[in-house]
mmCIF file of C-alpha atoms in Angstrom:
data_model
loop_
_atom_site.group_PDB
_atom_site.id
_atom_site.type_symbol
_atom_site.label_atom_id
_atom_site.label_comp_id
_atom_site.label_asym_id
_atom_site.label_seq_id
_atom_site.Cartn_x
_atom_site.Cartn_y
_atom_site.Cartn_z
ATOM 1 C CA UNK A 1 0.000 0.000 0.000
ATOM 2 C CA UNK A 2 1.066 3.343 -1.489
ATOM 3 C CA UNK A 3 1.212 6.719 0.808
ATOM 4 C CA UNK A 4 -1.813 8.063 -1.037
ATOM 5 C CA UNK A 5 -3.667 4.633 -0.367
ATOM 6 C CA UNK A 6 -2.861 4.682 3.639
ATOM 7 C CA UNK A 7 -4.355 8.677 3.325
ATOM 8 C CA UNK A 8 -7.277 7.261 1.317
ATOM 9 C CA UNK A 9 -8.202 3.861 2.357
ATOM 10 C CA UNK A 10 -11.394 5.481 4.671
ATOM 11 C CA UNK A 11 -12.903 7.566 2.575
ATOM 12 C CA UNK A 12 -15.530 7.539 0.010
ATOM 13 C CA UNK A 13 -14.215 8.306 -3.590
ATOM 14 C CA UNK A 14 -18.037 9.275 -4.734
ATOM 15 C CA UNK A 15 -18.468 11.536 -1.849
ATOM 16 C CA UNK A 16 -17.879 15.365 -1.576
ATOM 17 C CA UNK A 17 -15.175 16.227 0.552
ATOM 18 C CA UNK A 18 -12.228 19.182 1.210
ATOM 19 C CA UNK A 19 -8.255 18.912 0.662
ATOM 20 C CA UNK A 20 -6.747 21.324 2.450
ATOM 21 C CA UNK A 21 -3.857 23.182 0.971
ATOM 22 C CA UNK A 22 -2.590 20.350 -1.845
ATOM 23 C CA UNK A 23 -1.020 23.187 -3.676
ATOM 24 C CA UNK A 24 1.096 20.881 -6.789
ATOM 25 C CA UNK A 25 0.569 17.182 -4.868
ATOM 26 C CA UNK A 26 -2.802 17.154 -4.091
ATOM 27 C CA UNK A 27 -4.356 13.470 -2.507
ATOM 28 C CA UNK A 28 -7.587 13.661 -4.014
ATOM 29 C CA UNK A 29 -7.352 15.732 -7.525
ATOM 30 C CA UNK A 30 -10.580 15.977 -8.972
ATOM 31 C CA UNK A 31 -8.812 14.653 -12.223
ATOM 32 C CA UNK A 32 -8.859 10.877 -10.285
ATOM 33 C CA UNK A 33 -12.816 11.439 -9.961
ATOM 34 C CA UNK A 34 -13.028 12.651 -6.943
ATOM 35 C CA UNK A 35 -15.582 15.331 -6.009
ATOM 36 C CA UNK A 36 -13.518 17.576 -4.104
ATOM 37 C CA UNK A 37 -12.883 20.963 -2.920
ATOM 38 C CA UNK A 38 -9.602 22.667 -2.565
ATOM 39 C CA UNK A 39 -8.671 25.047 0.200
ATOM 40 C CA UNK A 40 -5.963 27.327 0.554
ATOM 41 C CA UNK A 41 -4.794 30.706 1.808
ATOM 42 C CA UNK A 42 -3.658 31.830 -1.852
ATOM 43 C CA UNK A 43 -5.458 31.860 -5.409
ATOM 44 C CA UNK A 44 -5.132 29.440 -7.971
ATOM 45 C CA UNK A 45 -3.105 32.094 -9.766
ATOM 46 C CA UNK A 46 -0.701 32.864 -7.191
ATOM 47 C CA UNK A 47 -0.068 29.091 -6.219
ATOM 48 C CA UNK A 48 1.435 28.605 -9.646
ATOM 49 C CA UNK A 49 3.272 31.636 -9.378
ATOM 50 C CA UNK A 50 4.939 30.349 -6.099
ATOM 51 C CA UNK A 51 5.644 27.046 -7.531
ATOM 52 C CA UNK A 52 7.150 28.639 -10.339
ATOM 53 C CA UNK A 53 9.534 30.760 -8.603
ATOM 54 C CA UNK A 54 10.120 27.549 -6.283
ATOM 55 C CA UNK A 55 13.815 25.587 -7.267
ATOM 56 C CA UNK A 56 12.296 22.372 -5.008
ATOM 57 C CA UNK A 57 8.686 22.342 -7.315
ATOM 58 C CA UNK A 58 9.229 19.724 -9.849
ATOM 59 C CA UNK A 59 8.328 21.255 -13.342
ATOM 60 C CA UNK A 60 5.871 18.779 -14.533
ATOM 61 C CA UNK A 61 4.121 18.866 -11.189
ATOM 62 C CA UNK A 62 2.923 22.736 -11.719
ATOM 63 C CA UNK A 63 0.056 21.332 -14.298
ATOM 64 C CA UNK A 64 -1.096 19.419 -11.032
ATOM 65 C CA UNK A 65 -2.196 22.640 -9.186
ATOM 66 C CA UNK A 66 -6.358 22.618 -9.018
ATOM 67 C CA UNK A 67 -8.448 25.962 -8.626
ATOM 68 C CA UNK A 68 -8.748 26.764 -5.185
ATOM 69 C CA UNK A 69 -12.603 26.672 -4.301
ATOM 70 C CA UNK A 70 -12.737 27.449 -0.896
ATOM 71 C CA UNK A 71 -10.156 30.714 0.036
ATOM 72 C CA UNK A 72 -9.310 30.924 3.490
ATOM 73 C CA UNK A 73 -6.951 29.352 6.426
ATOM 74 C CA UNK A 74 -7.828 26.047 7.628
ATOM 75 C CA UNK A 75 -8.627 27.710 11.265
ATOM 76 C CA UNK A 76 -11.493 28.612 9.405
ATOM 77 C CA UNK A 77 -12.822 25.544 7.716
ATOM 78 C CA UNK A 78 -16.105 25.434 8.907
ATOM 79 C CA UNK A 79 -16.671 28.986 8.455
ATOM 80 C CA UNK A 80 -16.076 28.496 4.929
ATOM 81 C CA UNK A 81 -17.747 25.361 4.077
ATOM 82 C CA UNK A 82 -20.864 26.758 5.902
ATOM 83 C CA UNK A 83 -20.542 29.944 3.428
ATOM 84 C CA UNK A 84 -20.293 27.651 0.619
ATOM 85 C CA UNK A 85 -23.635 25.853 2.020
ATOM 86 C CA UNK A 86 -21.990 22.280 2.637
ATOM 87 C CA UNK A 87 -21.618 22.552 6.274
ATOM 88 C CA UNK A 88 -22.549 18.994 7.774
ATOM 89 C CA UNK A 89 -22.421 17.508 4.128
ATOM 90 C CA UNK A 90 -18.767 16.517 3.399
ATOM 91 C CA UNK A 91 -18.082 13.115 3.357
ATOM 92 C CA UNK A 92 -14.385 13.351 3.605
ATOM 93 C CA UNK A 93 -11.294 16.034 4.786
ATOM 94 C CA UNK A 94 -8.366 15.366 3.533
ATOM 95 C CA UNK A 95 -5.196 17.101 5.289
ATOM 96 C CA UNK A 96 -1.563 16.738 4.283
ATOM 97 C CA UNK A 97 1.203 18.083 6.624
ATOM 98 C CA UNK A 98 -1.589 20.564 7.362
ATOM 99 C CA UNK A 99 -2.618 20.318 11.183
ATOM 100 C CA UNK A 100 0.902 21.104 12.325
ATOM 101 C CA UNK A 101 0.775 24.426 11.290
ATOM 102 C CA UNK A 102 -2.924 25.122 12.451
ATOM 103 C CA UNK A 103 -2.579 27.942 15.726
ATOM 104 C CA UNK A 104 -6.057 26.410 17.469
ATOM 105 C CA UNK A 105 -6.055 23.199 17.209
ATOM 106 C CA UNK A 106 -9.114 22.209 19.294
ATOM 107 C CA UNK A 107 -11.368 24.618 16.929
ATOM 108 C CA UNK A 108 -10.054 23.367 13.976
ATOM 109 C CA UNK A 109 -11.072 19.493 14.974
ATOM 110 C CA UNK A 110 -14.179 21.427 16.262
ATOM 111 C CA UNK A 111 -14.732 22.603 12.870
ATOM 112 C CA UNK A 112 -13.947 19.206 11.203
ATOM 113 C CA UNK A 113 -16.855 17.750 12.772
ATOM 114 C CA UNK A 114 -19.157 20.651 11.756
ATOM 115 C CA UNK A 115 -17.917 19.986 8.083
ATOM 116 C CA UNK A 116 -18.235 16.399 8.320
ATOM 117 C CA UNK A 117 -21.601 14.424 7.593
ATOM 118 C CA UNK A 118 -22.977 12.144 10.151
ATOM 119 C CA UNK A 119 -20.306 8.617 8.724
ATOM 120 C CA UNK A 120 -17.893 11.742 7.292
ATOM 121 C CA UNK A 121 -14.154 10.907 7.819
ATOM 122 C CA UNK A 122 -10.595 13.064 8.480
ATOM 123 C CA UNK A 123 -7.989 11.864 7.192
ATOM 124 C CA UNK A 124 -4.603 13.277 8.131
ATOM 125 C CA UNK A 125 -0.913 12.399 7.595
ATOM 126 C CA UNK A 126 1.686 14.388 10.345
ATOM 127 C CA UNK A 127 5.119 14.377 10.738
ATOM 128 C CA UNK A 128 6.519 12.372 12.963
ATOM 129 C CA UNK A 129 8.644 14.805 15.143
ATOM 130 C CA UNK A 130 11.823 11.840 15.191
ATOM 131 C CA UNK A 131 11.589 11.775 11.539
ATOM 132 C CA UNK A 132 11.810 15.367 10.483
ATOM 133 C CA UNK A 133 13.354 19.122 11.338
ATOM 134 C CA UNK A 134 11.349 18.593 14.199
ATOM 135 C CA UNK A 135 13.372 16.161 16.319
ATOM 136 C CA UNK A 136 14.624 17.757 19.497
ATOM 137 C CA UNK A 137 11.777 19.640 20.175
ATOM 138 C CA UNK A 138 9.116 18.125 23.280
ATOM 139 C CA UNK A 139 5.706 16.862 21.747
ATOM 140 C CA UNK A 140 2.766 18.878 22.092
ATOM 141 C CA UNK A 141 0.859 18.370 25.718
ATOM 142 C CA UNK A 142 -2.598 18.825 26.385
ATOM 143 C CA UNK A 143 -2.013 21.812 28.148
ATOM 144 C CA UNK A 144 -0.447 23.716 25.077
ATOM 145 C CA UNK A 145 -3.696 23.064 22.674
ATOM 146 C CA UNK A 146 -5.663 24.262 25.948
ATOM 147 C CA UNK A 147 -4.065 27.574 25.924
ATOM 148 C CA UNK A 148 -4.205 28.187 22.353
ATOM 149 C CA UNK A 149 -8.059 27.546 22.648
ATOM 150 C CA UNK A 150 -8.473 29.676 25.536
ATOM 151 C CA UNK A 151 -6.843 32.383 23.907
ATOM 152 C CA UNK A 152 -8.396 31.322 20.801
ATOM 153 C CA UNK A 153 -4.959 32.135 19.384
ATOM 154 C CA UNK A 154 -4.757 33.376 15.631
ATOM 155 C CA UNK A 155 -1.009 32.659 14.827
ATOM 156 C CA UNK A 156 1.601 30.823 16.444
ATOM 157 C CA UNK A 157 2.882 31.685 19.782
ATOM 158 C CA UNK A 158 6.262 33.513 20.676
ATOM 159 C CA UNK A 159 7.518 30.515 22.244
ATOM 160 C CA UNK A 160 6.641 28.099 19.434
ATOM 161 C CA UNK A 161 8.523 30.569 16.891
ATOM 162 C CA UNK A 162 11.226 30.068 18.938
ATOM 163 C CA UNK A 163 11.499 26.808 19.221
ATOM 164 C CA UNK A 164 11.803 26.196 15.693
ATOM 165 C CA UNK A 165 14.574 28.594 15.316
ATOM 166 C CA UNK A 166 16.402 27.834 18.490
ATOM 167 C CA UNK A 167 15.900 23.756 17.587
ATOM 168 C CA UNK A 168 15.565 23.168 13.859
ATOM 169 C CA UNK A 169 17.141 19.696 12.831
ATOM 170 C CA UNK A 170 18.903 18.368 10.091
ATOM 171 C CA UNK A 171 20.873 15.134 9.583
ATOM 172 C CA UNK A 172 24.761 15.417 9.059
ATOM 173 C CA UNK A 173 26.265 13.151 6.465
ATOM 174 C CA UNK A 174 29.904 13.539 5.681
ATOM 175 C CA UNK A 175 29.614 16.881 7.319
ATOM 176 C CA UNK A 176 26.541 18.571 4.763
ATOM 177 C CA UNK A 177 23.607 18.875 6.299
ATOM 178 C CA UNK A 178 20.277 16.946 4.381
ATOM 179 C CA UNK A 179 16.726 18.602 4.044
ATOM 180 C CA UNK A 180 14.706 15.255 5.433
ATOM 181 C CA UNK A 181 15.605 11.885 7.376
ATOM 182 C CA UNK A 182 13.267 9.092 8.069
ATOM 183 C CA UNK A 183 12.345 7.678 11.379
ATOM 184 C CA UNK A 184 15.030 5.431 12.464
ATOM 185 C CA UNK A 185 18.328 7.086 11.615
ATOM 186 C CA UNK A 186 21.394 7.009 13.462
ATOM 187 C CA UNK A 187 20.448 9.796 15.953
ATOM 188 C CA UNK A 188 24.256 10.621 16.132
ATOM 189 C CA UNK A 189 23.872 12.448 12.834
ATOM 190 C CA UNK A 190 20.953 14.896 14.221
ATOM 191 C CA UNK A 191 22.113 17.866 15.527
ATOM 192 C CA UNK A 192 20.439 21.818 15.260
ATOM 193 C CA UNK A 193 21.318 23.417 12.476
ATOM 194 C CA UNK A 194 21.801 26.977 13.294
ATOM 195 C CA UNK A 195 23.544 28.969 16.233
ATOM 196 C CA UNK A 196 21.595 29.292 19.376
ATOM 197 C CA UNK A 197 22.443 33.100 19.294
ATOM 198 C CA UNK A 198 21.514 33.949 15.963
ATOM 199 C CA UNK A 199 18.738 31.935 16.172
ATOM 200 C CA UNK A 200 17.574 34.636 19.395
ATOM 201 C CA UNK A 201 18.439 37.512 17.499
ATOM 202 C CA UNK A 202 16.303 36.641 14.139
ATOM 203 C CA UNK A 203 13.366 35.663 16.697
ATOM 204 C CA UNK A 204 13.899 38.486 19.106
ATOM 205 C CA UNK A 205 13.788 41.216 16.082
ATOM 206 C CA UNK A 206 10.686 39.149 14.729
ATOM 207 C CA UNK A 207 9.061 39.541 17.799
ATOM 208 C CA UNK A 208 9.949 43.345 18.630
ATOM 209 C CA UNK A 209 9.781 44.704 14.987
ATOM 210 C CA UNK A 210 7.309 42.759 13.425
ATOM 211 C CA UNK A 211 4.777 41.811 16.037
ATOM 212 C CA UNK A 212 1.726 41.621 14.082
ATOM 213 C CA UNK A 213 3.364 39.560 11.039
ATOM 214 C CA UNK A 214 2.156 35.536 11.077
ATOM 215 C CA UNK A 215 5.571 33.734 10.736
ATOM 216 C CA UNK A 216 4.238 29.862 9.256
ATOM 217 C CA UNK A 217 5.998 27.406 11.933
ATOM 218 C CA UNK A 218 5.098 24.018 13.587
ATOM 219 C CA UNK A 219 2.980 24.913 16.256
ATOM 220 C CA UNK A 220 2.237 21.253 17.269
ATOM 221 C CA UNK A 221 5.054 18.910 17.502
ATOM 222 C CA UNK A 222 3.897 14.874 17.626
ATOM 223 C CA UNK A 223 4.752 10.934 17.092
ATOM 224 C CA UNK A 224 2.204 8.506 16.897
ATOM 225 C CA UNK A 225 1.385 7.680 20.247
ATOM 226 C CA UNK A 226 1.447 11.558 21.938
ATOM 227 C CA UNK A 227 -1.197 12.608 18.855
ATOM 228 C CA UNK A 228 -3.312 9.808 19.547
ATOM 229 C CA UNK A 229 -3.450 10.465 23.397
ATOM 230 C CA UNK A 230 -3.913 13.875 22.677
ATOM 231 C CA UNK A 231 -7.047 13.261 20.473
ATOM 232 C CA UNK A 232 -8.554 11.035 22.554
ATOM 233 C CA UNK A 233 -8.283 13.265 25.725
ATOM 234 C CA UNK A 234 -10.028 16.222 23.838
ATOM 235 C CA UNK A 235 -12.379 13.338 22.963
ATOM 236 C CA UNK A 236 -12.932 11.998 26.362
ATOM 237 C CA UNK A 237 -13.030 15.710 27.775
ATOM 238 C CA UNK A 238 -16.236 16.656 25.379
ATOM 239 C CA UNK A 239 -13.983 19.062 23.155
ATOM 240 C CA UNK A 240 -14.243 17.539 20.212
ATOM 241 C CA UNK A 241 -16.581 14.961 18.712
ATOM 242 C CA UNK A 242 -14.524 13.047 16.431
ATOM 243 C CA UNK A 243 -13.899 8.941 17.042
ATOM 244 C CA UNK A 244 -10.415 7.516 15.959
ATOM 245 C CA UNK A 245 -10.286 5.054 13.544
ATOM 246 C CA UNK A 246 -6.951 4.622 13.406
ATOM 247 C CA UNK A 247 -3.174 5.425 13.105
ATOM 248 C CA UNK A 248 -0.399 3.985 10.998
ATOM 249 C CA UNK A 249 3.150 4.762 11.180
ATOM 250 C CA UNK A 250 5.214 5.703 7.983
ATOM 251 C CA UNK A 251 8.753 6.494 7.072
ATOM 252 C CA UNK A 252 8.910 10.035 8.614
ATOM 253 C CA UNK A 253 5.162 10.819 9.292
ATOM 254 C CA UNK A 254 2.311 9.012 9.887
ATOM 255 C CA UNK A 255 -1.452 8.683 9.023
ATOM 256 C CA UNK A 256 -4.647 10.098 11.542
ATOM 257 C CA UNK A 257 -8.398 8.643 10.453
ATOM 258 C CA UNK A 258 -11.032 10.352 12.975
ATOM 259 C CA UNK A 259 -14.465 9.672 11.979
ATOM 260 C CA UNK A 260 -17.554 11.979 13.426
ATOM 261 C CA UNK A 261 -18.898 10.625 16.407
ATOM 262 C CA UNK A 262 -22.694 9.981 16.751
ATOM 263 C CA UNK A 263 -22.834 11.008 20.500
ATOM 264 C CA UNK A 264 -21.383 11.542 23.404
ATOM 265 C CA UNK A 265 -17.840 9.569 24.328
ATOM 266 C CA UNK A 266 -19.466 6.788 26.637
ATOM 267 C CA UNK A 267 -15.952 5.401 27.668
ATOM 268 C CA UNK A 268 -15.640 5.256 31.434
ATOM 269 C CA UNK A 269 -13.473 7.033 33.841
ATOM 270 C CA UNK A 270 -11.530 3.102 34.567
ATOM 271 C CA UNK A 271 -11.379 2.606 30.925
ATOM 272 C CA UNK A 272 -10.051 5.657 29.684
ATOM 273 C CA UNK A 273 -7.360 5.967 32.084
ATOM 274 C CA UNK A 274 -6.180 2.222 31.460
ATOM 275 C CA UNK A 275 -6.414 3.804 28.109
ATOM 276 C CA UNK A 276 -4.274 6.919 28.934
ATOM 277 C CA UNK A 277 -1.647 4.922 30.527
ATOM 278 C CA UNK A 278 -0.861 3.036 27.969
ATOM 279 C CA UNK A 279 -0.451 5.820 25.579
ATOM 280 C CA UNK A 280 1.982 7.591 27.763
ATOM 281 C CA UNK A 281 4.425 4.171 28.280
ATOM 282 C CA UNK A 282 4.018 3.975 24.486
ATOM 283 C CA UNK A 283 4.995 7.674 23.786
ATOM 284 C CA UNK A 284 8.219 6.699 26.526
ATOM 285 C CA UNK A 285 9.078 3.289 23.813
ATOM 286 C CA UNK A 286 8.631 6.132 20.703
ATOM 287 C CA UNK A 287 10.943 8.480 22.303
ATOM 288 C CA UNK A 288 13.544 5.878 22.806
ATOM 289 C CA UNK A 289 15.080 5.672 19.337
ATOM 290 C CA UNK A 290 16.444 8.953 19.118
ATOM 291 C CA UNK A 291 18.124 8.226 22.072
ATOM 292 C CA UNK A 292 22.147 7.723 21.155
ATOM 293 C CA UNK A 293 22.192 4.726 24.104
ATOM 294 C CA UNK A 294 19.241 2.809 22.210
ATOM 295 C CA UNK A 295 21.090 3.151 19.308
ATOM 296 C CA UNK A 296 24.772 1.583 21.080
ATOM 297 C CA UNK A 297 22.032 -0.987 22.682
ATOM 298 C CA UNK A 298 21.385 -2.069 19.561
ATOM 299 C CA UNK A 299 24.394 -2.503 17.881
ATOM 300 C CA UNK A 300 25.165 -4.233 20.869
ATOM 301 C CA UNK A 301 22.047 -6.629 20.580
ATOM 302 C CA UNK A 302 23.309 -7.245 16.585
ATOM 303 C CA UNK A 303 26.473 -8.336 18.171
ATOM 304 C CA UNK A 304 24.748 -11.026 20.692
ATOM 305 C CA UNK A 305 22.603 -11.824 17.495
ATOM 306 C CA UNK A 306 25.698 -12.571 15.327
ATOM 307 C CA UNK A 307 27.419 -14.494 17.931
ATOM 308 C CA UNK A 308 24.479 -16.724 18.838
ATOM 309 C CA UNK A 309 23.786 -17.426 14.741
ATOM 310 C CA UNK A 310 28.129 -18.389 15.270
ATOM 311 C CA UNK A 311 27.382 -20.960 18.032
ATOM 312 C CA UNK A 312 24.165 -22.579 16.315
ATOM 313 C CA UNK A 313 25.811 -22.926 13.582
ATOM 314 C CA UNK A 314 28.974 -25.158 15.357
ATOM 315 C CA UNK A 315 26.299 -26.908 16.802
ATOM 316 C CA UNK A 316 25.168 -28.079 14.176
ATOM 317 C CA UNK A 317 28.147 -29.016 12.527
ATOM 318 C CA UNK A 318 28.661 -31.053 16.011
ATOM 319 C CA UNK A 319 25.682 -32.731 15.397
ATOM 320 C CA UNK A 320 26.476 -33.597 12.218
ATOM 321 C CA UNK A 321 29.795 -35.322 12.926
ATOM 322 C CA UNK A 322 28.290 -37.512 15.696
ATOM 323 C CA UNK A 323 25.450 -38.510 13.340
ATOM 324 C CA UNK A 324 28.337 -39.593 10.956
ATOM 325 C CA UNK A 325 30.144 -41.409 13.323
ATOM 326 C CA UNK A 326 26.855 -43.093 14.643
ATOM 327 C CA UNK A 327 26.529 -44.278 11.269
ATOM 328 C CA UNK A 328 30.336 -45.887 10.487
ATOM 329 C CA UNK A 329 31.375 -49.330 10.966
ATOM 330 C CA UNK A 330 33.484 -48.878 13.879
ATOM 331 C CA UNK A 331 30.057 -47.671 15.921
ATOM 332 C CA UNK A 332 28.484 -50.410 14.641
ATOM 333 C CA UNK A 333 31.357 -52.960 15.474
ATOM 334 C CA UNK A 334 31.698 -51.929 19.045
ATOM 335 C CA UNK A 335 27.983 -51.412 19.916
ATOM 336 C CA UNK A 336 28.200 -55.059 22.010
ATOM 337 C CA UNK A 337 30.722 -53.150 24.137
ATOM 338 C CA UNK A 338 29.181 -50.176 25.152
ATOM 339 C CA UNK A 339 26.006 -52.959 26.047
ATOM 340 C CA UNK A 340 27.929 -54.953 28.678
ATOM 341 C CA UNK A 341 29.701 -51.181 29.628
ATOM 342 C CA UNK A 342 25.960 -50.241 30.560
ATOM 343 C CA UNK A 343 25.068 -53.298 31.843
ATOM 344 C CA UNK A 344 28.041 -53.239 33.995
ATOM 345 C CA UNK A 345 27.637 -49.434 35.679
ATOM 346 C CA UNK A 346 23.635 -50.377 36.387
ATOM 347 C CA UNK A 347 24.775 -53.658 38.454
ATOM 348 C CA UNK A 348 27.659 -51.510 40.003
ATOM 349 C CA UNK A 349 24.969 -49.347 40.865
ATOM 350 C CA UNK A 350 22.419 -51.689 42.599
ATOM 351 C CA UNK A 351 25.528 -53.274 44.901
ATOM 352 C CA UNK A 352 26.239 -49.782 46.195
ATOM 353 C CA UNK A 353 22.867 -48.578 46.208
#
């Protein structure tokens, strides 16, 4: 199964349903048959422009830009499918390396479920924080999305702009830095790109010079297991009323499926924090691998694996050579021998028993 097939694999390909910002590598293109409106913060015109002025936009891929139908930030999604007179029809929301950047999380799951039809499904795929420029920064808590929803925050926070100056990753190989690295990599080659200083001074000048400016950063920083607690906390809490389907891991992100719940979350106070626990040892496992120890560990583990694959194998080759012998003439030939022999130590043994 293909990355667009994990993304797709829930939803209905005759439905009606939103991408959100697809710009040239849209999921669902309307030219596969799907029924599908595209949203974005720039027109149609300007979203070639970009990607023609844009060295890392593959040439052919331009042609894939669609018309933008629904103009507008994701924060606002509901806003704007209700304008468009779909709200509570979609069958499907599609959302690509999208949710990261969103300021208010909570009301943008909030308005998700507005969007969404009564069986409608959101379908996300998120970087995995140990498999992208995110990797030394702390996942998102509960807390953080709480603030941003009391404060019904608009762009990212001071602190979050920070952080991805201060901590911005890249993998070192042969001394260059790289642009992406997968989960898994030898965390030894991970280290911040930039200067801790510099990195103060271009966010201290943002902050002072250009405080009304929205500089695009991660504002929510995940793996697998702290996005899944986190959704089903806001779930079990009443502040959002989307049910998770599921979530699969990929090479450096990995792949949300809520679906709109038809009620209240019925789960009880016992189950959910059985629930809850379990999430948090799993985010402790998920956090492990970028740890340089797990990584001697191991090597060190390979090692025991080698030498035990070593041993089996002289074993075996043992084995083999008293099988052979078992089999000669001379076994055969002196098998009345090692009779009386045992017949002998079992009469010894009676005597002085």
């Amino acid at each position: 199964m293909d990355r667009k097939q994990r993304i797709t694999k829930h939803l209905l390909q005759s439905g009606r349903g939103v991408e959100i910002g697809p710009w040239f590598n849209p999921i669902v293109p309307k030219r596969e048959g799907y029924s599908t409106l595209v949203l974005d913060v720039f027109e149609y015109d300007e979203l070639r422009r970009r990607a023609q002025s844009d060295p890392n936009v593959p040439r052919d891929k331009i042609q894939d830009i669609e018309p933008v139908d629904l103009l507008g930030s994701s924060s606002e999604l509901h806003q704007l499918v209700e304008s468009a007179g779909l709200a509570g029809q979609l069958d499907f929301i599609v959302s690509s390396h999208n949710v990261e950047h969103i300021p208010d999380l909570i009301r943008f799951l909030q308005g998700c479920s507005k969007a969404l039809n009564e069986s409608g499904v959101l379908s996300m795929a998120v970087p995995d924080k140990r498999g992208c420029f995110d990797f030394f920064r702390p996942n998102t808590s509960l807390g953080d999305v709480l603030e941003a929803y009391r404060q019904e925050r608009k762009k990212p926070s001071v602190g979050q702009m920070f952080e991805h100056e201060s901590l911005y990753a890249r993998q070192y190989l042969n001394g260059s830095p790289t642009s992406g690295f997968n989960v898994g990599v030898d965390p030894a080659s991970i280290r911040p790109s930039g200067d801790l200083a510099q990195g103060y001074e271009t966010w201290l000048a943002r902050v002072e010079k250009m405080p009304d400016q929205y500089f695009d950063v991660h504002c929510w920083v995940f793996a697998p297991a702290s996005f899944e607690r986190l959704l089903r906390e806001l779930r079990f809490l009443g502040l959002i009323e989307l049910d998770l389907i599921e979530t699969e891991s990929g090479p450096g992100e990995f792949y949300v499926h809520l679906r709109r719940a038809s009620g209240p979350c019925t789960i009880t106070a016992d189950q959910f924090a059985a629930i809850r626990l379990d999430l948090l040892r799993r985010e402790q496992d998920e956090a492990c691998i970028t740890a340089l120890r797990y990584k001697s560990a191991q090597e060190g583990n390979e090692e025991d694996k080698g030498e035990v694959q070593r041993l089996s194998r002289e074993c075996a080759r043992l084995r083999d050579l008293v099988e052979e012998y078992r089999l000669s003439s001379s076994w055969r030939i002196t098998a009345p021998l090692r009779t009386l022999a045992l017949r002998s130590r079992q009469m010894l043994s009676r005597l002085h028993g």
